[in-house]
Coordinates of C-alpha atoms and ligand atoms in Angstrom, one line a residue:
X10 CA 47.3 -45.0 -51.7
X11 CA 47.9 -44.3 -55.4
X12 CA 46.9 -40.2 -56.4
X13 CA 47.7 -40.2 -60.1
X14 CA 46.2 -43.5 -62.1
X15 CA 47.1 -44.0 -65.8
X16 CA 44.9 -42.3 -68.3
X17 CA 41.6 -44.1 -69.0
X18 CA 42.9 -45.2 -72.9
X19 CA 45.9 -46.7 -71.6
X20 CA 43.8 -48.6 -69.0
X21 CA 41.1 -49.5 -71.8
X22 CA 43.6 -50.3 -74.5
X23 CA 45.2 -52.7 -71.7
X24 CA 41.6 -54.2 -71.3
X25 CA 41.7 -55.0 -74.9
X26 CA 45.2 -56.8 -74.9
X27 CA 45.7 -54.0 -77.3
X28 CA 49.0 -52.8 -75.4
X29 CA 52.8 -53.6 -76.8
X30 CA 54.5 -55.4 -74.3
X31 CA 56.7 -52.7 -72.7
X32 CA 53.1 -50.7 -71.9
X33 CA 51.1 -54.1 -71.1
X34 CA 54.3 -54.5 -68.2
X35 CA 53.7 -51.2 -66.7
X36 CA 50.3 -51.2 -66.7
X37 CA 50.2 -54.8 -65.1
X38 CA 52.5 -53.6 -62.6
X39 CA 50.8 -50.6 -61.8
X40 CA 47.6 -52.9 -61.1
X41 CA 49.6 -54.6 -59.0
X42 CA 49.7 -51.8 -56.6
X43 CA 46.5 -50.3 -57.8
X44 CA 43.1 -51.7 -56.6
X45 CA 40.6 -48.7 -58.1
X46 CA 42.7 -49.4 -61.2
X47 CA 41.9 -53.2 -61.1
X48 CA 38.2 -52.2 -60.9
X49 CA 38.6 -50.2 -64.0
X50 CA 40.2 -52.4 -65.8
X51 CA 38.0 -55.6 -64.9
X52 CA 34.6 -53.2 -65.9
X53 CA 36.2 -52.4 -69.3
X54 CA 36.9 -56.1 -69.8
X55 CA 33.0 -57.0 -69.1
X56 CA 32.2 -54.0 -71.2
X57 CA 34.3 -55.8 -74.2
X58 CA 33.2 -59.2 -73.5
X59 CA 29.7 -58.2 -74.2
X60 CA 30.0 -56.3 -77.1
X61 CA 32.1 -59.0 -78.8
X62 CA 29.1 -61.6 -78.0
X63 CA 26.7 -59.2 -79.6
X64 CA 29.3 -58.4 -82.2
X65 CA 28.6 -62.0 -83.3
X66 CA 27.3 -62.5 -85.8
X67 CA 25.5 -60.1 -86.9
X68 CA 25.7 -55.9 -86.7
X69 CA 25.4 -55.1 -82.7
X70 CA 21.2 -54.5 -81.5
X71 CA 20.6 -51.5 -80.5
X72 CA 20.3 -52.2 -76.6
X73 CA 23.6 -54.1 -77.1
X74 CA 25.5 -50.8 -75.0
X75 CA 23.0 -51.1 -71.9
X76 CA 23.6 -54.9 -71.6
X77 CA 26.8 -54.4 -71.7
X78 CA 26.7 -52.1 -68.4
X79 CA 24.6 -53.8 -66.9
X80 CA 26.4 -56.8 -67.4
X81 CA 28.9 -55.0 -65.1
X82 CA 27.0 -54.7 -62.4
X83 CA 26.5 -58.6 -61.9
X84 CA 29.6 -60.2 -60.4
X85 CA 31.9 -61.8 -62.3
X86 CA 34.0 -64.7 -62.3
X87 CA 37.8 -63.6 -62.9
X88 CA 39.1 -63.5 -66.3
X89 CA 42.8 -65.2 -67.3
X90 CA 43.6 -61.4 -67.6
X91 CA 42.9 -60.5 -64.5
X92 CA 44.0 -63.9 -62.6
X93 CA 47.3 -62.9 -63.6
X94 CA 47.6 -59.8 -61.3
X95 CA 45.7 -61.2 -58.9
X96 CA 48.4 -63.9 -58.5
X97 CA 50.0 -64.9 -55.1
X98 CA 53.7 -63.5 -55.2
X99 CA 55.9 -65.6 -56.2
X100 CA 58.8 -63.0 -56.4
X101 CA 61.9 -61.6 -56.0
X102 CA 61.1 -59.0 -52.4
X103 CA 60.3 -55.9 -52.9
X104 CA 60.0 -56.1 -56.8
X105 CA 56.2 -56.3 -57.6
X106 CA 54.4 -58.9 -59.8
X107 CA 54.3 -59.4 -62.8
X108 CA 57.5 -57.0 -62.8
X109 CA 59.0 -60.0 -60.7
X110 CA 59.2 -62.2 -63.6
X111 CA 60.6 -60.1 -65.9
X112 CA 63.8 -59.9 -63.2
X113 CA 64.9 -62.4 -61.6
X114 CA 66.5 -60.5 -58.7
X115 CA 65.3 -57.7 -56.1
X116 CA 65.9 -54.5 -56.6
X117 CA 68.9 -54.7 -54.5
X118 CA 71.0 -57.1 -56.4
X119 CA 70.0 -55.8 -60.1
X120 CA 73.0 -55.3 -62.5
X121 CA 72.4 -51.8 -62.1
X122 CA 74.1 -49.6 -64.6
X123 CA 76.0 -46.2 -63.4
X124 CA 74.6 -43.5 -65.6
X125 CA 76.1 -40.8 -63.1
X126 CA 76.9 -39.6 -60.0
X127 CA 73.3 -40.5 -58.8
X128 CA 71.2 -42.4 -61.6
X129 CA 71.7 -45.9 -62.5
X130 CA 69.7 -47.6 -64.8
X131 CA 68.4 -51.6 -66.0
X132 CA 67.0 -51.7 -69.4
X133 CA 64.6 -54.4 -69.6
X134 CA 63.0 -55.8 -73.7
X135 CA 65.8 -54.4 -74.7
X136 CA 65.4 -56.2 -78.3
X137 CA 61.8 -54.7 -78.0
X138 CA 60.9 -52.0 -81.3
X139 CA 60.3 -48.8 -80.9
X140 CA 60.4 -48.4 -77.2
X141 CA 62.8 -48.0 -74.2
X142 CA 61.9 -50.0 -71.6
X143 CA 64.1 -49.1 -68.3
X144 CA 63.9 -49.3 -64.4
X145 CA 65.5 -45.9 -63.0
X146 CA 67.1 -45.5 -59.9
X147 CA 67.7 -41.6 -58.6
X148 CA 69.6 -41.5 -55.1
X149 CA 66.9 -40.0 -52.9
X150 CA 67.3 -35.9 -53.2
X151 CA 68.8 -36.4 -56.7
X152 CA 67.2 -35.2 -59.7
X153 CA 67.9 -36.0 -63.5
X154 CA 68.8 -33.7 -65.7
X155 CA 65.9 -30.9 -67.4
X156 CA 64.8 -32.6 -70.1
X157 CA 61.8 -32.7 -72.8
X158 CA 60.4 -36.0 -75.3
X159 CA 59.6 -36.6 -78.9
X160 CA 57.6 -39.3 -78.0
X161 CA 55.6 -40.5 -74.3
X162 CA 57.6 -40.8 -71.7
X163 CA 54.8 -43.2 -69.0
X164 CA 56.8 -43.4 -65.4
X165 CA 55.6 -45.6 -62.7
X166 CA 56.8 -45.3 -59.3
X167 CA 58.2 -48.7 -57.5
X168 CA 60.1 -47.3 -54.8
X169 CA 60.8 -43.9 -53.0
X170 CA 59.0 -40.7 -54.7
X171 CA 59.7 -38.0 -57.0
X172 CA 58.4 -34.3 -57.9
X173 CA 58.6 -32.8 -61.3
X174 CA 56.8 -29.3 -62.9
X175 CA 53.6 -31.8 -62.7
X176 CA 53.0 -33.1 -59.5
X177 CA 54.3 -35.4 -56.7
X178 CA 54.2 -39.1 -57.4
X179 CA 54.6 -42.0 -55.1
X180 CA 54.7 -45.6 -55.0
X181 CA 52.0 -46.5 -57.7
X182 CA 51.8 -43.7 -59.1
X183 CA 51.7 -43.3 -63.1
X184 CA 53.4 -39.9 -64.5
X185 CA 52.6 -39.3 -68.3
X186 CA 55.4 -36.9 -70.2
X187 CA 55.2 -35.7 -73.5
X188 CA 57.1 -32.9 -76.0
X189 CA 54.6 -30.7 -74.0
X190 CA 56.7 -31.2 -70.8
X191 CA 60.0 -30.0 -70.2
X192 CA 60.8 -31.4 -66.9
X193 CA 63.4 -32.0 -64.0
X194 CA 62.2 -34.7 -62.0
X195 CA 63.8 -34.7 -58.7
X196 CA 63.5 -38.0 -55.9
X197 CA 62.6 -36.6 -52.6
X198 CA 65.4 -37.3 -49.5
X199 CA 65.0 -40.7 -48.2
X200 CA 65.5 -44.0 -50.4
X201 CA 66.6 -44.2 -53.8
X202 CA 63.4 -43.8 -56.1
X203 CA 63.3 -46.7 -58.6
X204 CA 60.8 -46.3 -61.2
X205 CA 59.4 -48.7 -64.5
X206 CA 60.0 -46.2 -67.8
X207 CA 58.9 -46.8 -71.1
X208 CA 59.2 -43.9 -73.9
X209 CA 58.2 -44.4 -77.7
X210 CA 61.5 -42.2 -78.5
X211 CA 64.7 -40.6 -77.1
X212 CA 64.4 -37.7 -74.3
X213 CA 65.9 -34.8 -75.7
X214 CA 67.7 -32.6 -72.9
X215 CA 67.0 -29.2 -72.8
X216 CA 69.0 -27.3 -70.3
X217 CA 72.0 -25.0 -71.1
X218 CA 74.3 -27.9 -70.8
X219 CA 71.7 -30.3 -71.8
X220 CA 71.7 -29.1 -75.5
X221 CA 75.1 -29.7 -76.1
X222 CA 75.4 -33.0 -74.5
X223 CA 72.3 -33.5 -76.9
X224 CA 74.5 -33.5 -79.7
X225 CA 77.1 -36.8 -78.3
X226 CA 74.9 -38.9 -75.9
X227 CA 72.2 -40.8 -76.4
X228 CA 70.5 -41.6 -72.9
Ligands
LIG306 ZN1 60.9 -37.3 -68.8

């Protein structure tokens, strides 16, 4: 059961096809795991393809909103959008679709990359602008260093859970991190917690240590 769903413009903007692709990726596979989200999702795309009809061609009528909603209420047959999370799994085990594709391998066998002592990481678009696209893996009861961002930080959880200053997330769960946040995420004891991370710009470290190592590495 997923507790903590993307914000409703990151849900709406996905709706739209409005998302880069790093976003458009974690917000597919979050809808993956995510059926209340699906819902959301697939009223915001009737919503859209009504107003676009009315759009057309000329200036939307003035009822144009309320046949949009109700419009929503009437079944409706799957869009290409939606067809494509809706898909039978044909992927790698334990690595949810449409994340699957983008992989080639299960989680297991990844050409993980030792960050430390109990992170590794996978960068994934990595030729993508202006965003980090990584899987994480913390060893369960591990946590990654204090650290704020510049930019959004969106986590979701594949694998294992974590707690940070925010909350507790779990498999399916979306975390949202911003320069607001200083945080110290920290897996809980069990299996490693492997999560989907895209930020806009670098995490900036903020503990004691942090600060300095600010100043040579670039995570
Ligand atoms: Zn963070």
């Amino acid at each position: 059961m997923v507790r903590h769903r993307p914000p409703e413009e990151l849900l709406m903007d996905y709706a739209a096809g409005s998302l880069e692709e790093p976003l458009a990726l974690l917000v597919a596979t979050h809808l993956s795991l995510c059926p209340q989200s699906r819902d959301e999702v697939k009223r915001y795309e009737a919503v859209g393809g009504v107003m676009l009809e009315d759009l057309a061609p000329e200036a939307m009528s003035d009822d144009a909103l309320e046949r949009a909603l109700a419009a929503i209420e009437r079944p409706d047959e799957t869009s290409a959008l939606s067809a494509a999370y809706c898909e039978p799994a044909k992927r790698p085990f334990n690595v949810p679709s449409p994340l699957g594709t983008y992989l080639n391998s299960d989680f297991q066998n990844l050409k993980w990359r030792r960050r430390s002592r109990n992170i590794w990481d996978y960068e994934l678009l990595p030729e993508y602008p202006g965003f980090s696209t990584k899987l994480l893996r913390i060893r369960g009861g591990a946590g990654t260093p204090h650290h704020t961002h510049d930019g959004r930080e969106v986590t979701l959880v594949l694998q294992g859970s974590f707690s940070d200053e925010t909350g507790h997330y779990g498999a399916g769960d979306v975390a949202v991190a911003d320069g607001e946040i200083d945080h110290h995420p920290i897996a809980d004891v069990g299996p490693d917690c492997i999560c989907l991370a895209v930020t806009d710009a670098p995490l900036r470290l903020t503990g004691p240590v942090g600060r300095v190592l600010n100043l040579f590495v670039k995570m």
